[in-house]
mmCIF file of C-alpha atoms and ligand atoms in Angstrom:
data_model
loop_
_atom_site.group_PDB
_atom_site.id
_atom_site.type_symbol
_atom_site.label_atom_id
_atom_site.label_comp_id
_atom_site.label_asym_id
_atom_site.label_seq_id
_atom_site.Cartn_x
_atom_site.Cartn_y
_atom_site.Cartn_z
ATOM 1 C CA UNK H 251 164.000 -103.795 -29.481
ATOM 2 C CA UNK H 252 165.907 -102.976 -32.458
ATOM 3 C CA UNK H 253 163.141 -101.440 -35.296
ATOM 4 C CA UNK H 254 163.318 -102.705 -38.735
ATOM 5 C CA UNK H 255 165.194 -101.800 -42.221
ATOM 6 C CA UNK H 256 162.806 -100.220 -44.941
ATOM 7 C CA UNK H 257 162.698 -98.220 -48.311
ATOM 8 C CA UNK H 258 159.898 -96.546 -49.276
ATOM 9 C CA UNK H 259 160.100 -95.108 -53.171
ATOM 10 C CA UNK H 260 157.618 -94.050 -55.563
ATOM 11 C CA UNK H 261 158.351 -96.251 -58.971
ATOM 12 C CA UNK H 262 156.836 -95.535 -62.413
ATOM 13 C CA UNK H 263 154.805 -98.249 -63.429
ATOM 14 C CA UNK H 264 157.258 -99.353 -66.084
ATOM 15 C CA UNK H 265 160.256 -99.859 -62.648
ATOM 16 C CA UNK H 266 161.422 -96.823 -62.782
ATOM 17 C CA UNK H 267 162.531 -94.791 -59.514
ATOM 18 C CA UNK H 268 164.293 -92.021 -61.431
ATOM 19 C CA UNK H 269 163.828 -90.302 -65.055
ATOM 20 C CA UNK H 270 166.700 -90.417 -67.684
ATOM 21 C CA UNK H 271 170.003 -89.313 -66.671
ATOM 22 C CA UNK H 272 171.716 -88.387 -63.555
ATOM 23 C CA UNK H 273 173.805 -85.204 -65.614
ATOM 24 C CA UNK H 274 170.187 -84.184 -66.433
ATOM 25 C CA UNK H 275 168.989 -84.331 -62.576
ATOM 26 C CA UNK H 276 171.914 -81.986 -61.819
ATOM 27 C CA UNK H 277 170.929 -79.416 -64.111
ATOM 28 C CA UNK H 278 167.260 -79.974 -63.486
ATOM 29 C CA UNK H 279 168.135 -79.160 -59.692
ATOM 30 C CA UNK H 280 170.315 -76.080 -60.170
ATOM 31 C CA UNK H 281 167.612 -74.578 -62.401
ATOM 32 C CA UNK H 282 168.842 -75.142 -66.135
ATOM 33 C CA UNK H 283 166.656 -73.973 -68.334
ATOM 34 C CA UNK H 284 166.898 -76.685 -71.425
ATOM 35 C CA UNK H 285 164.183 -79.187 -73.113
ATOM 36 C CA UNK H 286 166.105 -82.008 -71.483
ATOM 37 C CA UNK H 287 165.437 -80.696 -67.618
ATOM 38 C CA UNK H 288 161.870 -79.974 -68.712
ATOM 39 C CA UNK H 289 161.424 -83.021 -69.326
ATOM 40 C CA UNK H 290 162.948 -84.966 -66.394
ATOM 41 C CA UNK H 291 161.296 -82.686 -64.671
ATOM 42 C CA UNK H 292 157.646 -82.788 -65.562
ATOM 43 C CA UNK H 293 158.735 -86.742 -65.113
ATOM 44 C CA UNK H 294 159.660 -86.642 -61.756
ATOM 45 C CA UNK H 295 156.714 -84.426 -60.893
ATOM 46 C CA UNK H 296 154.040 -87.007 -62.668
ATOM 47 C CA UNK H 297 156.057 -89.406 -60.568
ATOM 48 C CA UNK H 298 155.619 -87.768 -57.162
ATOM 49 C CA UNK H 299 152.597 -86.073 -57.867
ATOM 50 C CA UNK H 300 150.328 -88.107 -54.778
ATOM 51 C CA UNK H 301 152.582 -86.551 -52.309
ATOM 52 C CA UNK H 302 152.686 -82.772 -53.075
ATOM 53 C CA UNK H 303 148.776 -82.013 -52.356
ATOM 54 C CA UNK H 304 149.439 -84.103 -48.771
ATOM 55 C CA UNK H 305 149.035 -81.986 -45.245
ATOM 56 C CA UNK H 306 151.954 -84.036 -44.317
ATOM 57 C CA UNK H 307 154.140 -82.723 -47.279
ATOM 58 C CA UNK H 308 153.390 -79.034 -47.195
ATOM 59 C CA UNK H 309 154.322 -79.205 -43.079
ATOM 60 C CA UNK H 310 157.239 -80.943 -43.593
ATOM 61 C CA UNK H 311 158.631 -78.239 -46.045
ATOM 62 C CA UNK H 312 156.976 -75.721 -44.526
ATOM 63 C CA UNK H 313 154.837 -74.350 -47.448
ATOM 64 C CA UNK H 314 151.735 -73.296 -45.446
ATOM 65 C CA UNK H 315 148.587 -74.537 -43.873
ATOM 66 C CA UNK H 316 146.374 -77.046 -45.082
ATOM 67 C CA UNK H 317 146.665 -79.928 -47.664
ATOM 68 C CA UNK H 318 144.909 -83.033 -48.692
ATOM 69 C CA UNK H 319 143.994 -85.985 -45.513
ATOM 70 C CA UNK H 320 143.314 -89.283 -46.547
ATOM 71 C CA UNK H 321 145.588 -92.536 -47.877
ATOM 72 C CA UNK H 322 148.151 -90.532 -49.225
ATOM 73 C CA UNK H 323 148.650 -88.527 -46.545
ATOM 74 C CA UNK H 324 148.224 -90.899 -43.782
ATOM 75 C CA UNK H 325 150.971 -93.153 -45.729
ATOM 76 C CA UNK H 326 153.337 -89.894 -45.972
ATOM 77 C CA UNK H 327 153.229 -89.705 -42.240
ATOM 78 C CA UNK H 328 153.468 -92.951 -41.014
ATOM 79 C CA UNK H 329 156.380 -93.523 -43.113
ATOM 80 C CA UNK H 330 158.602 -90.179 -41.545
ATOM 81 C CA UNK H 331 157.087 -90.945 -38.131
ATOM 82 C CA UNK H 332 158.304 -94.676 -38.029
ATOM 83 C CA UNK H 333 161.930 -93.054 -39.243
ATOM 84 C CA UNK H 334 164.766 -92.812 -36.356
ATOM 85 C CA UNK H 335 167.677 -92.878 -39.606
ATOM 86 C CA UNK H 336 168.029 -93.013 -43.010
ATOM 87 C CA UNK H 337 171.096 -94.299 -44.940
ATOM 88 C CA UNK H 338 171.130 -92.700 -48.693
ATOM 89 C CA UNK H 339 173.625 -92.960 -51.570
ATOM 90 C CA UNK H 340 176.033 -90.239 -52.681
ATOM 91 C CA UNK H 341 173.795 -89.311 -56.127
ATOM 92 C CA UNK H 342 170.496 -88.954 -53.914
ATOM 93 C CA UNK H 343 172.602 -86.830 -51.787
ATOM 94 C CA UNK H 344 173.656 -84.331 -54.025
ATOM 95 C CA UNK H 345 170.888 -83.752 -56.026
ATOM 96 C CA UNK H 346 169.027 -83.291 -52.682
ATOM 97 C CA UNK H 347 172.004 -80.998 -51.613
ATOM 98 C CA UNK H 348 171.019 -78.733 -54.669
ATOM 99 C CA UNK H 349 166.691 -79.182 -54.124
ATOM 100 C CA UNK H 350 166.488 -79.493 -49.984
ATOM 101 C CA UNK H 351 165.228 -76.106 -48.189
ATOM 102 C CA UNK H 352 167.954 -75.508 -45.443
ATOM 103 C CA UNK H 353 166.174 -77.385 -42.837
ATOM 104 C CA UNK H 354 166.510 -80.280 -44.740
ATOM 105 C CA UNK H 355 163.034 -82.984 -44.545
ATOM 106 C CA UNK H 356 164.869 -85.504 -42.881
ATOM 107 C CA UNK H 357 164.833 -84.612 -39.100
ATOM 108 C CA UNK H 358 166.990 -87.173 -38.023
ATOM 109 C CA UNK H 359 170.215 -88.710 -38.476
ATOM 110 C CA UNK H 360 171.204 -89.350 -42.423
ATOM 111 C CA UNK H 361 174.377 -92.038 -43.361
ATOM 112 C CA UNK H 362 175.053 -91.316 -46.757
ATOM 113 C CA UNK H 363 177.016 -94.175 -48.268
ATOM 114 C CA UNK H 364 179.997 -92.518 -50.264
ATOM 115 C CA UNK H 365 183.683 -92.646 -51.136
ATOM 116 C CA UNK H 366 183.843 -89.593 -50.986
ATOM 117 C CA UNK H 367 185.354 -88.113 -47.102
ATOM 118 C CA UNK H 368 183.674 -85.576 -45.887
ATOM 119 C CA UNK H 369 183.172 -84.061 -42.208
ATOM 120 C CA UNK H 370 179.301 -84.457 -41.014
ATOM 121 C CA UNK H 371 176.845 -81.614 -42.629
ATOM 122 C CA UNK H 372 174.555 -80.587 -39.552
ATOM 123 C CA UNK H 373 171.131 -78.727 -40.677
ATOM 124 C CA UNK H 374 168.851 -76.663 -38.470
ATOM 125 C CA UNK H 375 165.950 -78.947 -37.805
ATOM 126 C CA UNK H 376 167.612 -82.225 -36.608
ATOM 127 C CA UNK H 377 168.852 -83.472 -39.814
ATOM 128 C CA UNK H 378 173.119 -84.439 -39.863
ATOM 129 C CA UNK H 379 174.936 -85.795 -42.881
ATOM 130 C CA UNK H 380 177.159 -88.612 -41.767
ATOM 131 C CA UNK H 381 179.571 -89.630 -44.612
ATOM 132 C CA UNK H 382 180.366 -93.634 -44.013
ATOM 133 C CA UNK H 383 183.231 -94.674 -46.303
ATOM 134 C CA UNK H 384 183.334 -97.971 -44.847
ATOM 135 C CA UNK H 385 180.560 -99.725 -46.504
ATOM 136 C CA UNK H 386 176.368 -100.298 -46.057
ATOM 137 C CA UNK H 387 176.860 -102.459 -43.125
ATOM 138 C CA UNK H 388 178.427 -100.315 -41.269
ATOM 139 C CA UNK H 389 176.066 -97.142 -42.716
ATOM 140 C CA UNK H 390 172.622 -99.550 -41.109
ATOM 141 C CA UNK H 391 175.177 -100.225 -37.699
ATOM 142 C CA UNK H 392 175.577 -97.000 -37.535
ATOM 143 C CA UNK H 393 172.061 -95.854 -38.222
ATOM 144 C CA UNK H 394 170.166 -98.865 -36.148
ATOM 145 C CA UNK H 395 172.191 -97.214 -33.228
ATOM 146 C CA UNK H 396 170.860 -93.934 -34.370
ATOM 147 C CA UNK H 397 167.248 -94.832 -34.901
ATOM 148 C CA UNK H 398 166.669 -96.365 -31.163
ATOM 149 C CA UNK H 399 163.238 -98.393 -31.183
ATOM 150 C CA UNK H 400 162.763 -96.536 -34.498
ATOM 151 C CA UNK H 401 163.146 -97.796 -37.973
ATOM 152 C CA UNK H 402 165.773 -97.445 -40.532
ATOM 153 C CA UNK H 403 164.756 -96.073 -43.680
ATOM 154 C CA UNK H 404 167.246 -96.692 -46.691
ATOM 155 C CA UNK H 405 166.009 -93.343 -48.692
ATOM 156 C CA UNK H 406 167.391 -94.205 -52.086
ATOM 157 C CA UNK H 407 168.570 -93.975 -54.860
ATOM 158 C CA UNK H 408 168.171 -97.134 -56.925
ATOM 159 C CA UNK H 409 171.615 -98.075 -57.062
ATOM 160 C CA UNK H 410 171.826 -97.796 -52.918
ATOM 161 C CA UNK H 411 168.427 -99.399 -52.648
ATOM 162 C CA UNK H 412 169.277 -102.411 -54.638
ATOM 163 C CA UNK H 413 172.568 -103.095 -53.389
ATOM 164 C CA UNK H 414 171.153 -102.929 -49.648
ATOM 165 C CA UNK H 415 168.131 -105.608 -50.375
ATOM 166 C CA UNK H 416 170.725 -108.196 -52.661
ATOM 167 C CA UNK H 417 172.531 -107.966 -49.041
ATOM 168 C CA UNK H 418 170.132 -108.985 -47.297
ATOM 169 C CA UNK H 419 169.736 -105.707 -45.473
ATOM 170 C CA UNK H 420 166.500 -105.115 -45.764
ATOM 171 C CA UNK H 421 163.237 -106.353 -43.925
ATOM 172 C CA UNK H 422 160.224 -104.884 -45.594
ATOM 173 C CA UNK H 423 159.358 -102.042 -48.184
ATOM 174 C CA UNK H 424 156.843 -100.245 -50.019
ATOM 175 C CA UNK H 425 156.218 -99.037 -53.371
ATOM 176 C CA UNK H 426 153.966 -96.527 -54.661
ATOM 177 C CA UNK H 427 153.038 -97.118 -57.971
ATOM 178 C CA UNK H 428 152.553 -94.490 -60.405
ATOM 179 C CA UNK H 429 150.503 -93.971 -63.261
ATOM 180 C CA UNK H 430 153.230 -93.060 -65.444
ATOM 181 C CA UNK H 431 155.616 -94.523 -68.257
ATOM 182 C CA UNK H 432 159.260 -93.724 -67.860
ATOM 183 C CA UNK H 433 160.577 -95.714 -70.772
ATOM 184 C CA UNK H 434 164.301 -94.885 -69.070
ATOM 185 C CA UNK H 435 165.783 -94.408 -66.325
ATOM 186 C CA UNK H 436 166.750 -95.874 -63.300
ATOM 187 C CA UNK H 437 165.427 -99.069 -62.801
ATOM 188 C CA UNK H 438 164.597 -100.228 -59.331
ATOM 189 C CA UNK H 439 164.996 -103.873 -59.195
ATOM 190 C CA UNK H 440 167.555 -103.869 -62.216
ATOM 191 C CA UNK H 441 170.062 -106.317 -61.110
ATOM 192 C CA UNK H 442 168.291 -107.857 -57.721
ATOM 193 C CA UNK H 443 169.246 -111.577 -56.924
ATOM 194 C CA UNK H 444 166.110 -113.732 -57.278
ATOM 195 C CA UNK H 445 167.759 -116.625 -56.249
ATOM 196 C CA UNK H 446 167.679 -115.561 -52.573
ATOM 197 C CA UNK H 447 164.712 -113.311 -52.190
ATOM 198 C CA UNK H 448 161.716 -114.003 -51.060
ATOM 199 C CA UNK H 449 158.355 -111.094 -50.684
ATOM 200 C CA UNK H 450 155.568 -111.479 -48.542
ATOM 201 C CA UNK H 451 152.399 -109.330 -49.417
ATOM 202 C CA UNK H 452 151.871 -107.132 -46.841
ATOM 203 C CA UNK H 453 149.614 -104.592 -47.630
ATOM 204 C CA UNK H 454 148.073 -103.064 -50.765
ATOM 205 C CA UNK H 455 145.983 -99.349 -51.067
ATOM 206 C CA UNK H 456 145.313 -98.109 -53.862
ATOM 207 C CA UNK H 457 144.158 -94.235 -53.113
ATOM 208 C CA UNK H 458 142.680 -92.090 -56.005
ATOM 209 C CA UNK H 459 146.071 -90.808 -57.666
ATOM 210 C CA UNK H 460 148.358 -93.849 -56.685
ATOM 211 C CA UNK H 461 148.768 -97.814 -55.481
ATOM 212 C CA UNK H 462 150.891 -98.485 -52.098
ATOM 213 C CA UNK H 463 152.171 -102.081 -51.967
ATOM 214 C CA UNK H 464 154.034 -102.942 -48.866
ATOM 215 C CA UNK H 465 156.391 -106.504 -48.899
ATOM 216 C CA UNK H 466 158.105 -108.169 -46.297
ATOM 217 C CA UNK H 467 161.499 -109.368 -47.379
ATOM 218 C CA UNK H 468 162.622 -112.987 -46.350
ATOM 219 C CA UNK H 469 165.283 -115.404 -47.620
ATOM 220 C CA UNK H 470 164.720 -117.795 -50.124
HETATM 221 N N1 LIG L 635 161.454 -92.563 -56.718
HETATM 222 C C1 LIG L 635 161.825 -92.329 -55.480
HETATM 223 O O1 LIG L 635 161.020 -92.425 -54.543
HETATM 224 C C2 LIG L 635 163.248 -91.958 -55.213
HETATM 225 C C3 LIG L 635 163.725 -91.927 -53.893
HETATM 226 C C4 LIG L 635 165.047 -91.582 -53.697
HETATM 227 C C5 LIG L 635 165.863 -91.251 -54.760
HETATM 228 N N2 LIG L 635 165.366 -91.280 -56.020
HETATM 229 C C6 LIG L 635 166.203 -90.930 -57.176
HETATM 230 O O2 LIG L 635 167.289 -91.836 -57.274
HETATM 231 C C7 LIG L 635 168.321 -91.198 -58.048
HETATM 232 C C8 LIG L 635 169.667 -91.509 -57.434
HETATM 233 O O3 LIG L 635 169.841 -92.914 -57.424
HETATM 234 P P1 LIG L 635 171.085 -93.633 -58.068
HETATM 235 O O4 LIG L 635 170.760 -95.070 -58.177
HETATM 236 O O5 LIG L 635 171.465 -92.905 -59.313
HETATM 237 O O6 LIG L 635 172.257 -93.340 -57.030
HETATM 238 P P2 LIG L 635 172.367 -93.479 -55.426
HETATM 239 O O7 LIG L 635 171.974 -94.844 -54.994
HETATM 240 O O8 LIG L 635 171.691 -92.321 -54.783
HETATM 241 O O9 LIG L 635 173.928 -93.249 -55.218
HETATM 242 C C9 LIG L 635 174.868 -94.155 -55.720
HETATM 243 C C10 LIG L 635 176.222 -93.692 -55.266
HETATM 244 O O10 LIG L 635 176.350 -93.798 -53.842
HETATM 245 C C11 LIG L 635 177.693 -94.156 -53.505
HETATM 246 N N3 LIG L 635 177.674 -95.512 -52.936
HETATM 247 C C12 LIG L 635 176.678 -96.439 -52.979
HETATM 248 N N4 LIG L 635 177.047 -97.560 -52.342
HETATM 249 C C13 LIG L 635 178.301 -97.355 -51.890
HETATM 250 C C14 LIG L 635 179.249 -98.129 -51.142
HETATM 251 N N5 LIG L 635 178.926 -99.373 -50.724
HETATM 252 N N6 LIG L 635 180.430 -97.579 -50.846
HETATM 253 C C15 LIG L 635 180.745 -96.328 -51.232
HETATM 254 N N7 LIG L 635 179.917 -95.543 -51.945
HETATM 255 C C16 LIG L 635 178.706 -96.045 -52.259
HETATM 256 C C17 LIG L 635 178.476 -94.121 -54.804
HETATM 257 O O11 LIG L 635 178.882 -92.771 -54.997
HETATM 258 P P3 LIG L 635 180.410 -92.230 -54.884
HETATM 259 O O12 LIG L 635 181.297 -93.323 -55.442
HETATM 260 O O13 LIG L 635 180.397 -90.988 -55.712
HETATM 261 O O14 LIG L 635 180.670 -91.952 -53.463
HETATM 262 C C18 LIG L 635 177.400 -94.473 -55.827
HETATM 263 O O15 LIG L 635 177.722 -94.055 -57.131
HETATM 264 C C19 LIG L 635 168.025 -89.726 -58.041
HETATM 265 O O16 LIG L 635 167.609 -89.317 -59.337
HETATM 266 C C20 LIG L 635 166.883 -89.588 -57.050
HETATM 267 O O17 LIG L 635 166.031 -88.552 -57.401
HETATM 268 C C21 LIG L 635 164.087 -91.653 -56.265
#
């Protein structure tokens, strides 16, 4: 049986997914050494800051033994363990172009949604860029045929995200919420049709840094 489509994000707790401006990301990720990057980048850390301590984190990227168990970490892993794809947007990608370690922390198929054309992008490790230029249907097709009994994560960003759930693409998802004020940024659900969405509670955790809230999405 076909698994389902999910995202999975960590938002601020004012709806923010991302700090302040994409230009800003860019430099942040090739190193620029400005007030501006400092900033979006002590943001983004405050915003991520449950999952760097996590066993499951340091393996992935390979940054030695040990870490945190617990919550956190048992929600890290479930969530790349139930992955078989991911479809991701163009800006995601290339900030994670500039930030990912060569064996990028994916593992698996990626469909990143672009008009840009582009041959696939195959990283030790299991991880293959696939650039669709046809659309997010055909990006979940072509991950859902990836993914096997496995689930389809759509990774982000916001804009991707957003345009995936008004479609009616997406089944269930998760938020963890962070103690943090953004103020700016990119704002998750900026834009999503109310008129013909409908959540489910699923699940709610809060662990000691964080709160994970999991939704199942239905029509209205
Ligand atoms: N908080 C979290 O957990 C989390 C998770 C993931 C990402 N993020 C953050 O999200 C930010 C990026 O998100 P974003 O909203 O700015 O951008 P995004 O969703 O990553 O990418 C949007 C871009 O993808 C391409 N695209 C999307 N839909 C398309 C379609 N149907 N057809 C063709 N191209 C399509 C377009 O690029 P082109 O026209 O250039 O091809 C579009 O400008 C980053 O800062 C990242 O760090 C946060």
């Amino acid at each position: 049986m076909a698994g389902k489509v999910f995202f999975s994000v960590s938002m601020s707790l004012d709806g923010f997914v991302a700090p302040e401006s994409h230009a800003v990301a860019v430099r942040a990720m090739r190193s620029a050494d400005d007030p501006d990057v400092e900033r979006w980048m002590a943001q983004w850390m405050e915003l991520q800051q449950w999952v760097f301590p996590t066993r499951f984190f340091r393996e992935n990227l390979k940054l030695g033994e040990g870490g945190e168990e617990g919550l956190d970490n048992d929600i890290a892993r479930e969530t790349f363990e139930r992955t078989g794809a991911s479809v991701m947007g163009k800006r995601m990608f290339d900030l994670g172009e500039l930030a990912w370690p060569e064996e990028a922390p994916f593992h698996t198929p990626v469909f990143v949604v672009t008009h840009t054309e582009r041959d696939p992008w195959e990283r030790p490790g299991g991880t293959t860029f696939h650039f669709v230029n046809d659309g997010i249907e055909h990006a979940v097709k072509r991950a859902r045929e990836a993914a096997g009994d496995r689930d389809v994560r759509i990774a982000g960003g916001g804009a991707t995200i957003l345009e995936h759930l008004n479609a009616g693409l997406v089944d269930e998802f998760s938020i963890t919420l962070s103690p943090v004020f953004f103020g700016a940024g990119t704002r998750l659900f900026e834009g999503v049709d109310a008129s013909r969405i409908a959540l489910e509670p699923v699940r709610s955790e809060p662990s000691p840094r964080v709160t994970h809230l999991t939704y199942a999405v239905h029509p209205r």
